[in-house]
Tab-separated table of C-alpha atoms in Angstrom:
chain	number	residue	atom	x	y	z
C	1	UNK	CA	-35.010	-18.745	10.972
C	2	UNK	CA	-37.029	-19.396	7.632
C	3	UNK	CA	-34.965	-20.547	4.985
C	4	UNK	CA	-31.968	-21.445	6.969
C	5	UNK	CA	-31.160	-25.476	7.371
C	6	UNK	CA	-30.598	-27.103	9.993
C	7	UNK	CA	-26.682	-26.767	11.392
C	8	UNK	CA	-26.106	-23.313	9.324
C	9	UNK	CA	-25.094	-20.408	11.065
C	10	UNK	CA	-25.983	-16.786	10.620
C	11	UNK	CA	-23.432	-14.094	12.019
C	12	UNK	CA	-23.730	-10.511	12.118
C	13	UNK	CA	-21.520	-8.990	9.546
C	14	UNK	CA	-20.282	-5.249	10.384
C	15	UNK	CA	-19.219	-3.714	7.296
C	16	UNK	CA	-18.232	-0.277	6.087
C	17	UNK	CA	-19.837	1.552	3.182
C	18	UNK	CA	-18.874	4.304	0.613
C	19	UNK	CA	-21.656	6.747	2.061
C	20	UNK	CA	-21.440	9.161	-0.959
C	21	UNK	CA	-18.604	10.105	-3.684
C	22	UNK	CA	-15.551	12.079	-1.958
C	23	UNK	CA	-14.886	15.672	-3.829
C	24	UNK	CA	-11.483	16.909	-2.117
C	25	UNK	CA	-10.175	15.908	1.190
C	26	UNK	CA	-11.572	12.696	2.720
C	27	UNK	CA	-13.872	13.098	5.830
C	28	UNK	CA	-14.934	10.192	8.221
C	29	UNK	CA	-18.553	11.174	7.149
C	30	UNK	CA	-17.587	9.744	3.444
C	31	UNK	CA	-17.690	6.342	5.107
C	32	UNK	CA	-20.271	4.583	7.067
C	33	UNK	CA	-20.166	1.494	9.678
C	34	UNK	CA	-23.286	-0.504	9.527
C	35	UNK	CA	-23.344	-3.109	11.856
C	36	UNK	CA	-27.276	-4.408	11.658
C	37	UNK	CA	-26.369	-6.850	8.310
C	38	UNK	CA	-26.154	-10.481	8.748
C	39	UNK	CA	-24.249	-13.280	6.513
C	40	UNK	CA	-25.310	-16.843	5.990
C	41	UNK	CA	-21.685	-19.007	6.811
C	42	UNK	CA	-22.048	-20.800	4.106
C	43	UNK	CA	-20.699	-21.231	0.510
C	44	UNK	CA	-23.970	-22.074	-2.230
C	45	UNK	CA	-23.991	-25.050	-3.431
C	46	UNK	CA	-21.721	-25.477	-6.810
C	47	UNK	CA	-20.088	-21.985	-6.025
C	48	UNK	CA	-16.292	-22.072	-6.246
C	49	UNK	CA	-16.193	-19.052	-3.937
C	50	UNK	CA	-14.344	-18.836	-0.763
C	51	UNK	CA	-15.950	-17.582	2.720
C	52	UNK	CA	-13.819	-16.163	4.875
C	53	UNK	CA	-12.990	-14.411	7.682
C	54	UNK	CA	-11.565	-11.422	8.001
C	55	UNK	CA	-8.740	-10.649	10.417
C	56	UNK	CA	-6.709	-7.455	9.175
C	57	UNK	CA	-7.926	-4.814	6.970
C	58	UNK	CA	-5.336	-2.644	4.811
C	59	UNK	CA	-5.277	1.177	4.946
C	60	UNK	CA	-3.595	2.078	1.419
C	61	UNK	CA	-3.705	5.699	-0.331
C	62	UNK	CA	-5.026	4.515	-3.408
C	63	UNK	CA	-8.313	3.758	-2.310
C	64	UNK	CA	-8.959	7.997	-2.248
C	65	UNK	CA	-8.984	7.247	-5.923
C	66	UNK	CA	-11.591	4.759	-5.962
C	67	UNK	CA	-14.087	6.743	-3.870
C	68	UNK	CA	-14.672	9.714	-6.535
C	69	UNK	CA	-17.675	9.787	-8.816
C	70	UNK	CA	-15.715	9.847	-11.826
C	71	UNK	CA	-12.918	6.873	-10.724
C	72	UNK	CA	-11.148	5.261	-13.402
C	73	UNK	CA	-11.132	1.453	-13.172
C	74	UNK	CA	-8.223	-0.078	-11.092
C	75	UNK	CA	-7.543	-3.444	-9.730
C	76	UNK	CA	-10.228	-2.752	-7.901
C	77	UNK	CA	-13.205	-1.676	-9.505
C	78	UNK	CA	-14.416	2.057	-8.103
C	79	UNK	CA	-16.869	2.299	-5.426
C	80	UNK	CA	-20.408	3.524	-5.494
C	81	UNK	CA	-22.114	4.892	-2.997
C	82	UNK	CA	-24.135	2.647	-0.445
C	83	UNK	CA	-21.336	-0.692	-1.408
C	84	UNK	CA	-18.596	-2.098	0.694
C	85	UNK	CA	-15.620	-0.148	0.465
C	86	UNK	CA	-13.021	-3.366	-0.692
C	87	UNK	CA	-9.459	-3.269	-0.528
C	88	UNK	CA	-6.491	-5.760	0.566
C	89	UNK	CA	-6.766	-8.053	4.150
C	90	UNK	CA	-5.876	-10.795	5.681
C	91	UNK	CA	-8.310	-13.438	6.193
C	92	UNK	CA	-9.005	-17.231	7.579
C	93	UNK	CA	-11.112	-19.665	5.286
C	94	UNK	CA	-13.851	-20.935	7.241
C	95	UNK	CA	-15.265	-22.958	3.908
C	96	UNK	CA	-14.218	-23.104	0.232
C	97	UNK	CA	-15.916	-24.260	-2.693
C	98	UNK	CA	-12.703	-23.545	-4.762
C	99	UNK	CA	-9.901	-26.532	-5.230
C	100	UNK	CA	-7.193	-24.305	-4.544
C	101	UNK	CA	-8.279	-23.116	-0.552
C	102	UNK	CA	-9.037	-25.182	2.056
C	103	UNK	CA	-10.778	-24.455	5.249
C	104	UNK	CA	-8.295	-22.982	8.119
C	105	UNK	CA	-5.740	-21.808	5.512
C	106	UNK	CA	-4.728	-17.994	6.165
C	107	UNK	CA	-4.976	-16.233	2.222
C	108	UNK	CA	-4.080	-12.455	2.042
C	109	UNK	CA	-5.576	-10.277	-1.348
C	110	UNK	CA	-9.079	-8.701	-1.847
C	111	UNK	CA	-11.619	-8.929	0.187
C	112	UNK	CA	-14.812	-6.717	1.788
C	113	UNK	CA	-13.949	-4.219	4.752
C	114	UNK	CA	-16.417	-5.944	6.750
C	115	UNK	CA	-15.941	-9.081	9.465
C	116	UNK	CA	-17.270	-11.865	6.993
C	117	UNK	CA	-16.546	-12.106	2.830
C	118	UNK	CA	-17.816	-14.552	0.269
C	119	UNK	CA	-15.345	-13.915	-2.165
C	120	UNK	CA	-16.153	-15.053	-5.758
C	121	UNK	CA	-13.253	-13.017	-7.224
C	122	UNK	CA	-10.655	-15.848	-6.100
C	123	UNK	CA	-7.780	-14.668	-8.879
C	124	UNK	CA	-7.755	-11.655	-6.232
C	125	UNK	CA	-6.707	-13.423	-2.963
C	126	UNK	CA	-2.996	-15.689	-2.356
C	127	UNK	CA	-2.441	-18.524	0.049
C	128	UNK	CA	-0.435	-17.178	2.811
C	129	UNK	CA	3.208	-18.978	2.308
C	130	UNK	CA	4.792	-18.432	5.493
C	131	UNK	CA	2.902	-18.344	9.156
C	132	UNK	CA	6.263	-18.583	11.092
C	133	UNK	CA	6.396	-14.496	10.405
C	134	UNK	CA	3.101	-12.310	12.187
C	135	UNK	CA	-0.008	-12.459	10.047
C	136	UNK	CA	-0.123	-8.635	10.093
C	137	UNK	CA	3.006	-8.646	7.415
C	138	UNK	CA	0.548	-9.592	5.350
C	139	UNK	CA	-0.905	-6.692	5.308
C	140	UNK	CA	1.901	-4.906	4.610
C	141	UNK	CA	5.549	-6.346	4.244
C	142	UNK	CA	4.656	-9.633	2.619
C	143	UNK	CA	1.541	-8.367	1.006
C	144	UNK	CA	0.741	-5.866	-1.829
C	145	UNK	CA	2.416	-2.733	-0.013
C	146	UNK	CA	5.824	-5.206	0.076
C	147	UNK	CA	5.689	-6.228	-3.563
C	148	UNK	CA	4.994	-2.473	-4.892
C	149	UNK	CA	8.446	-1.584	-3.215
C	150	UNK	CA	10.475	-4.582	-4.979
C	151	UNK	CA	8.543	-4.069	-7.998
C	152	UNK	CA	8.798	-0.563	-8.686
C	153	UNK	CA	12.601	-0.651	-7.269
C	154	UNK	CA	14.053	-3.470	-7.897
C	155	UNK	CA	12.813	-4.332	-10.939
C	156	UNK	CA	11.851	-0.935	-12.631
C	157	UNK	CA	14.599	0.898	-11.908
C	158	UNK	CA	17.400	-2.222	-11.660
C	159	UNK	CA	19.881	-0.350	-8.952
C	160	UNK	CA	23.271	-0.744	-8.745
C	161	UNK	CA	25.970	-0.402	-6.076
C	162	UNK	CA	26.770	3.274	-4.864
C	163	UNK	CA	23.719	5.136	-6.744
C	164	UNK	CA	22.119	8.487	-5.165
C	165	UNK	CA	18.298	7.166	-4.212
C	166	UNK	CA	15.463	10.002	-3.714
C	167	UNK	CA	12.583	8.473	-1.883
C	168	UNK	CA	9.535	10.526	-0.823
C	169	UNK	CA	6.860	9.886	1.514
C	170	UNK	CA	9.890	7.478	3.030
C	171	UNK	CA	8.603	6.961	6.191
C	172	UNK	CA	5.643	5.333	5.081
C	173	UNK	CA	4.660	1.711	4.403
C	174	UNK	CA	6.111	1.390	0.832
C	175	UNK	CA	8.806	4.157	1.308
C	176	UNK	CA	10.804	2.267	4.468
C	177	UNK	CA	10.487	-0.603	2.641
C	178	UNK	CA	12.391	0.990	-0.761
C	179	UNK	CA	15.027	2.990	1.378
C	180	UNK	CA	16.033	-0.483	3.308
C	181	UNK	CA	16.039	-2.028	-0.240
C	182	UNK	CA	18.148	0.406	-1.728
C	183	UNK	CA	20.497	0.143	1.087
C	184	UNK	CA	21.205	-3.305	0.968
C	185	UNK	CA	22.163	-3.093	-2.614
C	186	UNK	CA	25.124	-0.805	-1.608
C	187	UNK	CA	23.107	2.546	-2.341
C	188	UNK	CA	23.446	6.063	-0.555
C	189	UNK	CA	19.772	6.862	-0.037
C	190	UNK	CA	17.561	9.691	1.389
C	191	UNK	CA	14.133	10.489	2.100
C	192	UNK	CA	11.611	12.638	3.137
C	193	UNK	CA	8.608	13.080	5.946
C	194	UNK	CA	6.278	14.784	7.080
C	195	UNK	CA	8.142	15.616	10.383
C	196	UNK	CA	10.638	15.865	12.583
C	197	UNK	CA	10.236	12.739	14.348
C	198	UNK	CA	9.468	10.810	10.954
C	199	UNK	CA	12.604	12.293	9.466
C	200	UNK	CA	14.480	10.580	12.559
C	201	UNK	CA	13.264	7.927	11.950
C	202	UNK	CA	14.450	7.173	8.718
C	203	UNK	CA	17.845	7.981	9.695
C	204	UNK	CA	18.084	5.918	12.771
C	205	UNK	CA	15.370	2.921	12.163
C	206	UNK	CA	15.528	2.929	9.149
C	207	UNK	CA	19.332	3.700	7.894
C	208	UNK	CA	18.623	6.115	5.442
C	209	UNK	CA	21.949	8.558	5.217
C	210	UNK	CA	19.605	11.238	4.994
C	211	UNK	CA	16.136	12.733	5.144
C	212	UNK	CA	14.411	16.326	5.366
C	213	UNK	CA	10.994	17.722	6.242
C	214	UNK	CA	9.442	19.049	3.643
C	215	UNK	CA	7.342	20.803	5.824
C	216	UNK	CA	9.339	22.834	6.998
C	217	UNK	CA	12.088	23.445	4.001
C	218	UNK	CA	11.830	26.901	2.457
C	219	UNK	CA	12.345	25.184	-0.971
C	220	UNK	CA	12.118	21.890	-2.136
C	221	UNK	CA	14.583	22.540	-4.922
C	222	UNK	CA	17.205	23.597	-2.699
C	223	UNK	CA	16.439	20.644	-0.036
C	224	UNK	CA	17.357	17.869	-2.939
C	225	UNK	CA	20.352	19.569	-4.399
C	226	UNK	CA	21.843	20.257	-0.647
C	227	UNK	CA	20.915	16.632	-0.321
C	228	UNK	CA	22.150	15.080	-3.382
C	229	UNK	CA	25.347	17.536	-4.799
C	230	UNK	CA	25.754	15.012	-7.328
C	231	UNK	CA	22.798	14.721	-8.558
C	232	UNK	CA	20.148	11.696	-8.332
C	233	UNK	CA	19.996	7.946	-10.491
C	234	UNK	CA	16.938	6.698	-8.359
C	235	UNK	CA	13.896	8.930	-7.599
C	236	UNK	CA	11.234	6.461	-6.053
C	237	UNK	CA	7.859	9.064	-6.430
C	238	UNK	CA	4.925	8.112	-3.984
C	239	UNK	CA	3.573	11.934	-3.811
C	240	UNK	CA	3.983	13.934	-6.893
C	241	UNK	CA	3.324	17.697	-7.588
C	242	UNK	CA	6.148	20.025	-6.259
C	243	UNK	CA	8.485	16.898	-5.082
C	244	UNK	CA	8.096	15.643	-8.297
C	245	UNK	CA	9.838	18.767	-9.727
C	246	UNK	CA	12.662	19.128	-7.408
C	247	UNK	CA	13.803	15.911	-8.036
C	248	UNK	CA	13.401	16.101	-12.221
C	249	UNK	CA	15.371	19.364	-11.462
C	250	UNK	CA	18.238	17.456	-10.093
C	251	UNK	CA	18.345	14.223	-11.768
C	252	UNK	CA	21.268	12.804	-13.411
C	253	UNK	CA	22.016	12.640	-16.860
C	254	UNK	CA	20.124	8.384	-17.217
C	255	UNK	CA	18.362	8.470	-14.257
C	256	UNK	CA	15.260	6.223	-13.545
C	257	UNK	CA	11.840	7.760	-11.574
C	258	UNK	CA	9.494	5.238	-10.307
C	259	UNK	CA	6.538	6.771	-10.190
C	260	UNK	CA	4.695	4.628	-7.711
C	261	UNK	CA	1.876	7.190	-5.722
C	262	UNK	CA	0.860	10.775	-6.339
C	263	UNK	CA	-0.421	11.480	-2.719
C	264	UNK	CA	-0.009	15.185	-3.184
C	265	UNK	CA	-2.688	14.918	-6.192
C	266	UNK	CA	-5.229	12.733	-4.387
C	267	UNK	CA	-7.558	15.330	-2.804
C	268	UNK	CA	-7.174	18.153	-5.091
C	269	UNK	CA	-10.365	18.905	-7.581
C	270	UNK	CA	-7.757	20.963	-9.886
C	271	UNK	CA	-4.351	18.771	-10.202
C	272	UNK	CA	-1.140	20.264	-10.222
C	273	UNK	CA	1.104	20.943	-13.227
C	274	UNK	CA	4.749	19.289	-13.322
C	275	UNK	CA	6.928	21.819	-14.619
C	276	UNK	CA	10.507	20.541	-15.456
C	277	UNK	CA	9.298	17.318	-17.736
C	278	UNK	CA	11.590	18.800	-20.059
C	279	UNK	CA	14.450	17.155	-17.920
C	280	UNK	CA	13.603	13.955	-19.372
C	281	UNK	CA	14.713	14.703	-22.495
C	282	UNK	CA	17.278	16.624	-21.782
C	283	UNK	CA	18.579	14.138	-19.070
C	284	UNK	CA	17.566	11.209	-20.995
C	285	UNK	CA	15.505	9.848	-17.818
C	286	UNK	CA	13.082	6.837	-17.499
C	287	UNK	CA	10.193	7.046	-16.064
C	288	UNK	CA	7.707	4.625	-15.471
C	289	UNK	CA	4.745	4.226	-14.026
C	290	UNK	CA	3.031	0.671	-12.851
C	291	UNK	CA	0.229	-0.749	-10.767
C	292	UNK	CA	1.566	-4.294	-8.709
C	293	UNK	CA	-1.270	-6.169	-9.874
C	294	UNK	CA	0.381	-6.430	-13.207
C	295	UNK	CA	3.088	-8.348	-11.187
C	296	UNK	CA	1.934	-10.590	-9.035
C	297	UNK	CA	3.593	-13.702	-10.856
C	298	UNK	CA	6.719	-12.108	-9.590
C	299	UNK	CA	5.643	-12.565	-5.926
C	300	UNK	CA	7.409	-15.780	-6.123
C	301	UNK	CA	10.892	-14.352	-6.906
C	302	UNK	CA	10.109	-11.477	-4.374
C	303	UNK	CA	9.559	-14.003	-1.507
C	304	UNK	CA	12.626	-15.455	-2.242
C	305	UNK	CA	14.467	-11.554	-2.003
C	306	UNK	CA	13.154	-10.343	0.569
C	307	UNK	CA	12.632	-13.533	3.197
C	308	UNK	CA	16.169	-14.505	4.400
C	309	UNK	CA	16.520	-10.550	5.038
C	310	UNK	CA	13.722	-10.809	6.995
C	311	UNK	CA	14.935	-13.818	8.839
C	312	UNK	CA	18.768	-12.833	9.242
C	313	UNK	CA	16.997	-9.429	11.182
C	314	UNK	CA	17.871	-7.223	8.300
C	315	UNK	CA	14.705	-5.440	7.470
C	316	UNK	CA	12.980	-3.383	10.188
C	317	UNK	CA	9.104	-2.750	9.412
C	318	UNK	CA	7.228	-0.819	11.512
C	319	UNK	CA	2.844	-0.887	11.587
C	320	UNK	CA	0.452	1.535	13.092
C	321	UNK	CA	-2.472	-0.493	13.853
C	322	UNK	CA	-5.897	-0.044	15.455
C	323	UNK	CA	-8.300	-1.882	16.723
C	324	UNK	CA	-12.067	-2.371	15.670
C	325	UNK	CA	-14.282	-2.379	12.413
C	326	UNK	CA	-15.672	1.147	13.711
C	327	UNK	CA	-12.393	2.861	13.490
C	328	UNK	CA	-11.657	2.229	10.068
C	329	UNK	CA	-12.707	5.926	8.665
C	330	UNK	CA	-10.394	7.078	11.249
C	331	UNK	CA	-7.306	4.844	10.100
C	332	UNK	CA	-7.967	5.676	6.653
C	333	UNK	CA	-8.431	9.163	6.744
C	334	UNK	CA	-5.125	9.761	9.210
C	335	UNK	CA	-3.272	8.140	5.891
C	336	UNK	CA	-3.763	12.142	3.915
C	337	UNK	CA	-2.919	13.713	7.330
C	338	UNK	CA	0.140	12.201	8.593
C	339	UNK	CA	-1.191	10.642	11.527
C	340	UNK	CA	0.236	6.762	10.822
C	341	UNK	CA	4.108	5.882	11.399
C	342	UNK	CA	4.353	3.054	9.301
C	343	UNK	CA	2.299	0.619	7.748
C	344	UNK	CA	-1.755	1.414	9.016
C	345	UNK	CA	-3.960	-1.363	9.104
C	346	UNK	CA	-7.199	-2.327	11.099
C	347	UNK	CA	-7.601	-5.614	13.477
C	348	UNK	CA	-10.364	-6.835	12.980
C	349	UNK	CA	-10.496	-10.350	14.694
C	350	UNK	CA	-7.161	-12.619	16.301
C	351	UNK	CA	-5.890	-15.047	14.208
């Protein structure tokens, strides 16, 4: 092929695309899988990028955000129409022009949803410490969705022994995560689902004391006060909106609210009000709100939490995972639907 030296190597590079700017509820049709683009394995000459390739792709809520025509600028920057939708992965380095990666290492952080990455952005991506634990966790556990958890737990809301913990969206990847983390620090802890069978899962995987569908509860309000007759310290917030209210409703007098998602809010074109901020005045509450990239020099102190629970068979993670660079619309759109038990990410390639 013109232009190409002897002993390089072309691959094709399937990749998925922001088709057009998402108003309201994601459809698969937002996103499109080309799979006719090639990528020259190679790093240019005096580049300190890093070429990889991918093996897991991460399916996180926040990247709704990112897809809307009037995004505000994140960790990631927000996507335009006809680019590679980017987001956090797992990947191998097959060459490095950067000091810090070698070739074979395994480095989780940002990358391109697409089989091959150059990545030039290398402050984004993170050696991968620990390969005696599956890559996947990566993904998930050990990645981004696990340091959100400790962050906006742990260190945002600094538990103590025997405090009422409020988690919503619990069953999900950052909300198992918080309720298993709140229960080893000697916390009573409930949490809510989508379902029936999510909501028994937290309860019997998971060891939450309690959870409730909010589905199916005739009023929020009256679904955290039958749950917590005392009142709430801890309200972990991945959803927002109506949740959101219940639990400023029954917060006790210092209580903390992380607010770490606002799923609810995601795919609505006219947000919903919060009602009851009054209670933070009146309650003198704390709430705070934080994105995890503003943390990441506490990933050091987090591996050192959250490993030797891992190891002594103390934290149970569950992932949803599928298989294949053409189902990641799917996987990504089942996040606003309920579909995924767990943490959802995308195989791309083994390890």
């Amino acid at each position: 092929m013109a232009g190409v030296a002897e002993g390089e190597v072309i691959k094709n590079n399937k990749k998925v695309l922001l088709k057009k700017y998402v108003s309201g509820f994601p459809q698969e049709s937002d996103l499109e899988v080309v799979t006719n683009e090639t990528i020259l394995l190679k790093v240019p000459q005096g580049s300190k990028a890093v070429l990889v390739k991918n093996l897991y792709l991460s399916c996180d809520p926040f990247l709704r955000v990112l897809m809307s025509k009037f995004a505000e600028a994140h960790y990631i920057e927000p996507f335009h129409p006809g680019t590679v939708i980017r987001g956090f992965g797992v990947s191998r380095v097959l060459e490095s022009g950067h000091p810090d990666f070698k070739e074979g290492e395994y480095v989780w952080g940002i990358t391109g949803w697409e089989e091959y990455s150059l990545i030039t952005d290398t402050e984004k991506i993170f050696k991968i410490p620990f390969t005696d634990v599956p890559l996947s966790y990566y993904t998930g556990l050990l990645g981004m969705t696990g340091l959100t958890a400790y962050i906006g737990f742990n260190e945002i809301c600094s538990p103590k022994e025997g405090e009422y913990v409020f988690i919503s969206a619990a069953s999900g990847a950052v909300g198992q995560l918080v309720g298993q983390l709140a229960k080893l620090k000697g916390c009573y802890v409930v949490g809510t689902a989508g379902s029936d069978e999510k909501v028994e899962l937290l309860k019997t995987k998971f060891g939450f004391d309690d959870a409730f569908n909010y589905k199916t509860e005739k009023s929020l309000r009256a679904a955290v006060r039958r749950c917590f007759p005392k009142g709430i310290d801890i309200y972990f917030d991945n959803v927002g909106g109506a949740l959101l209210d219940a639990a400023l409703l029954n917060m006790r007098d210092n209580g903390r609210i992380s607010a770490c998602g606002m799923i609810s809010q995601y795919n609505l074109e006219k947000l919903e009000g919060v009602h009851f901020l009054v209670k933070v005045i009146t309650k003198k509450l704390t709430m705070k709100g934080f994105n995890v990239a503003d943390h990441f020099n506490l990933y050091p102190k987090f591996l050192e939490v959250i490993m030797p629970h891992i190891k002594n068979g103390e934290i149970t993670y569950l992932e949803d995972k599928v298989e294949g660079i053409e189902n990641v619309p799917a996987a990504l759109i089942g996040l606003f639907t309920g579909k995924n038990v767990g943490k959802q990410f995308v195989v791309l390639a083994d390890e």
